[in-house]
PDB file of C-alpha atoms in Angstrom:
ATOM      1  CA  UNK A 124     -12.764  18.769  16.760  1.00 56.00           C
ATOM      2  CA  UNK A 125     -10.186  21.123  16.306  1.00 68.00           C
ATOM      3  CA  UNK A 126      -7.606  19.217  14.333  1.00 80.00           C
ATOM      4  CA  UNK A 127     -10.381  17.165  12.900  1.00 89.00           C
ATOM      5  CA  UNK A 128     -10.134  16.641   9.096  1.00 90.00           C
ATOM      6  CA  UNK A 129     -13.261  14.656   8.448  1.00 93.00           C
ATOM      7  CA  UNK A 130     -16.339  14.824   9.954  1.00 96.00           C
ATOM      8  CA  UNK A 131     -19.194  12.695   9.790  1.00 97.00           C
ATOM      9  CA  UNK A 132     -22.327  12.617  12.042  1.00 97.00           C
ATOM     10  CA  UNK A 133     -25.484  10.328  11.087  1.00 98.00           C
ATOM     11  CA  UNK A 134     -24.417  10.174   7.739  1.00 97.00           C
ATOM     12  CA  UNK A 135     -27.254   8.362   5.633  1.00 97.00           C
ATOM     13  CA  UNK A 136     -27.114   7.120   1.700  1.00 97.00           C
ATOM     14  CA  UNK A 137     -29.893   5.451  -0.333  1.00 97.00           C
ATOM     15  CA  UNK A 138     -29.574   5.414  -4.227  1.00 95.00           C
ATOM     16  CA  UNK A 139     -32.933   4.274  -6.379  1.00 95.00           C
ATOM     17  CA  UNK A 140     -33.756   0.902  -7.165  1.00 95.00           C
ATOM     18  CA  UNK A 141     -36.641   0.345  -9.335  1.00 93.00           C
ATOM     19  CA  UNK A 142     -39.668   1.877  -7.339  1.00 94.00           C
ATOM     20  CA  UNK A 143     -37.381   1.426  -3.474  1.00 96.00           C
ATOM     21  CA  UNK A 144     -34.433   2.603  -2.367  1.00 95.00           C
ATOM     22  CA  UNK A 145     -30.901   0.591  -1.288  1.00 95.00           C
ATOM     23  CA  UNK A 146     -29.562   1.695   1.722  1.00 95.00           C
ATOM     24  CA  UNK A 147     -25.423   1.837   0.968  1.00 95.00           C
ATOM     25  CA  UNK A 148     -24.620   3.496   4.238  1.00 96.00           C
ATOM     26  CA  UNK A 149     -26.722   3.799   7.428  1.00 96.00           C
ATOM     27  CA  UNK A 150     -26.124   5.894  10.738  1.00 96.00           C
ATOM     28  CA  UNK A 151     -21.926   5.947   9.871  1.00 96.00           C
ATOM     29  CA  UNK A 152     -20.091   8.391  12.453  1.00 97.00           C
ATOM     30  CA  UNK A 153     -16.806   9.521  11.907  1.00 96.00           C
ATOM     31  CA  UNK A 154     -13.827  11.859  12.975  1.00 96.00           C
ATOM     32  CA  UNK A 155     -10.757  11.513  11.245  1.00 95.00           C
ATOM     33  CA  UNK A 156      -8.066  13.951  12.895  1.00 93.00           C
ATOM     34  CA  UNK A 157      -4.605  15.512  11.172  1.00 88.00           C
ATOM     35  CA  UNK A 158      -2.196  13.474  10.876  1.00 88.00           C
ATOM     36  CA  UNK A 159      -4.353  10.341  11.667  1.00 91.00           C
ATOM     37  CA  UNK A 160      -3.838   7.506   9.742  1.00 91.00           C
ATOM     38  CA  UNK A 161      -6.988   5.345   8.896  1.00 92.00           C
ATOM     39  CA  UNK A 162      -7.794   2.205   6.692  1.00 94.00           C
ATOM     40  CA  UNK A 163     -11.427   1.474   5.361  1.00 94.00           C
ATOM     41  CA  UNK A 164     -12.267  -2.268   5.004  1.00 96.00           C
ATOM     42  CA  UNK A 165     -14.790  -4.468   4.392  1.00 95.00           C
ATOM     43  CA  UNK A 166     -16.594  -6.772   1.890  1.00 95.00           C
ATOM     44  CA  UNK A 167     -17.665  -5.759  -1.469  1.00 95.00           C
ATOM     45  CA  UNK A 168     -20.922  -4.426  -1.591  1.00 91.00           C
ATOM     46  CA  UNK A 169     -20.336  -2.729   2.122  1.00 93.00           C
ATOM     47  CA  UNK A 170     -20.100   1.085   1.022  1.00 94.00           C
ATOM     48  CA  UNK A 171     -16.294   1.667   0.826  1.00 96.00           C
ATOM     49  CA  UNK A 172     -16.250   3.706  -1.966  1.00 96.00           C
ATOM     50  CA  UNK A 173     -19.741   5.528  -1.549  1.00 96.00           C
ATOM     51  CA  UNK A 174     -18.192   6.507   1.417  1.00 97.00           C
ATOM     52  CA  UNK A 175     -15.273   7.853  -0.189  1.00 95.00           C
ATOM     53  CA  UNK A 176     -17.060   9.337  -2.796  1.00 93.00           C
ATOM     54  CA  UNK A 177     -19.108  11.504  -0.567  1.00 94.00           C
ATOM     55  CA  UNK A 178     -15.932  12.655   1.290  1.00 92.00           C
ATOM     56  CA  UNK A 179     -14.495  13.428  -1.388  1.00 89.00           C
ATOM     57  CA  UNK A 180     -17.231  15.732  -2.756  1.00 88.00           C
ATOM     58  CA  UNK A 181     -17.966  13.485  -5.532  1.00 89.00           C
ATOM     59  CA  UNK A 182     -22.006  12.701  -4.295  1.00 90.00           C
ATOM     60  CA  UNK A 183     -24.026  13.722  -1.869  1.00 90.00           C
ATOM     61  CA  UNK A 184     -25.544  12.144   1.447  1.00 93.00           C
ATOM     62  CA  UNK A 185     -29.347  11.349   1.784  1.00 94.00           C
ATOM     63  CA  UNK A 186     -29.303  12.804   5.498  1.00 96.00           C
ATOM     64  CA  UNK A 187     -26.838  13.558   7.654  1.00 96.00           C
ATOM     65  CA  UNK A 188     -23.625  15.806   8.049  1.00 96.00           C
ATOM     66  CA  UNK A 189     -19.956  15.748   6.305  1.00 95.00           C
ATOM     67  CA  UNK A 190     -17.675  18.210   7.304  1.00 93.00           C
ATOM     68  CA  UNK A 191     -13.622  18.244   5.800  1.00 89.00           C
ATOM     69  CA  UNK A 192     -11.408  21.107   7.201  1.00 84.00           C
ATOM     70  CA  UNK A 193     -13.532  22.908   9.138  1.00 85.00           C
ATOM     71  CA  UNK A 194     -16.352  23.424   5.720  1.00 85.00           C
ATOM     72  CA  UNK A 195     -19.524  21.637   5.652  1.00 89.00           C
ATOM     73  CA  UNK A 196     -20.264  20.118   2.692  1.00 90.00           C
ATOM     74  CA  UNK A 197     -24.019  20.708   2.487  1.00 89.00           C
ATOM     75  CA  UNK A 198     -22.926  24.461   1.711  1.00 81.00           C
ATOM     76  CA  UNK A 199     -20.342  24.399  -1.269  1.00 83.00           C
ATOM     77  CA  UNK A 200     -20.767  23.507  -4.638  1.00 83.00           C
ATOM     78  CA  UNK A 201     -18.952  21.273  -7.230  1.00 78.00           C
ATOM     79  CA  UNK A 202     -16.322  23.996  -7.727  1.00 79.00           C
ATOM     80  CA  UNK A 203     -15.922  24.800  -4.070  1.00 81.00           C
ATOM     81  CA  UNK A 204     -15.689  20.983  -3.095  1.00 79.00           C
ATOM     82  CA  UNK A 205     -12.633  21.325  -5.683  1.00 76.00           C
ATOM     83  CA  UNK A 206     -11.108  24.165  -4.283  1.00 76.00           C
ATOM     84  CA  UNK A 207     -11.405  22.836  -1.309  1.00 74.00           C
ATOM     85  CA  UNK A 208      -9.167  19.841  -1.890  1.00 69.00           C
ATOM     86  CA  UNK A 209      -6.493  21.787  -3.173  1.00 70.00           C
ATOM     87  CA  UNK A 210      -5.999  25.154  -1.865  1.00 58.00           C
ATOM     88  CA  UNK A 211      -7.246  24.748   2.010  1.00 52.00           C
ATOM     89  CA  UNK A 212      -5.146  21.178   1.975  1.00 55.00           C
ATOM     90  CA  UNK A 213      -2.050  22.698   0.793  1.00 51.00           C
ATOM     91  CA  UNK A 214      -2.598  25.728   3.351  1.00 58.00           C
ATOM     92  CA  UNK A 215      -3.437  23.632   6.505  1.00 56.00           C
ATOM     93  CA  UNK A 216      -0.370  21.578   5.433  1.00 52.00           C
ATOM     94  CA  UNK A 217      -2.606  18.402   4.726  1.00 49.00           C
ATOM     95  CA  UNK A 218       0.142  17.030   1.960  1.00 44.00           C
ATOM     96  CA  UNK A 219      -2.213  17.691  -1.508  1.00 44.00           C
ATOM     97  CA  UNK A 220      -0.276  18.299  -3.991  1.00 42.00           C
TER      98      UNK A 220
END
């Protein structure tokens, strides 16, 4: 976990749909480590993107934990999450410019 970048751990995301809820990503575990080079596939409609977005800071999960560079997510705001991106990455040598 040390040189981990990404964590993920029972990561969870429903959006609402009418008087239900759509699952978009269910029990997804992850550890992406520096330097690590990963692709995300998969149909359309499989949760790329809501994925990304939730690594990136851009939404929130439903349950579950995200950590990136050693922060958990759950505890910064918008501003933080931004912050985050630029001057940790550029510290830790993560290649953000």
């Amino acid at each position: 976990m040390e040189n981990s970048v990404v964590s993920i751990t029972n990561l969870l995301k429903r959006f609402p749909v009418g008087g239900d809820f759509f699952t978009a990503l269910k029990q997804i575990n992850l550890e992406l480590q520096k330097g690590e080079f990963t692709g995300l596939v998969g149909p359309s409609g499989s949760g790329k993107t809501t994925l990304l977005n939730i690594i990136g800071g851009l939404d929130s999960p439903s349950e579950g934990s995200v950590t990136v560079m050693r922060k958990s997510l759950a505890d910064t705001s918008h501003n933080e999450r931004c912050l985050l991106y630029t001057s940790d990455a550029a510290d830790e040598g993560l290649g953000v410019d």
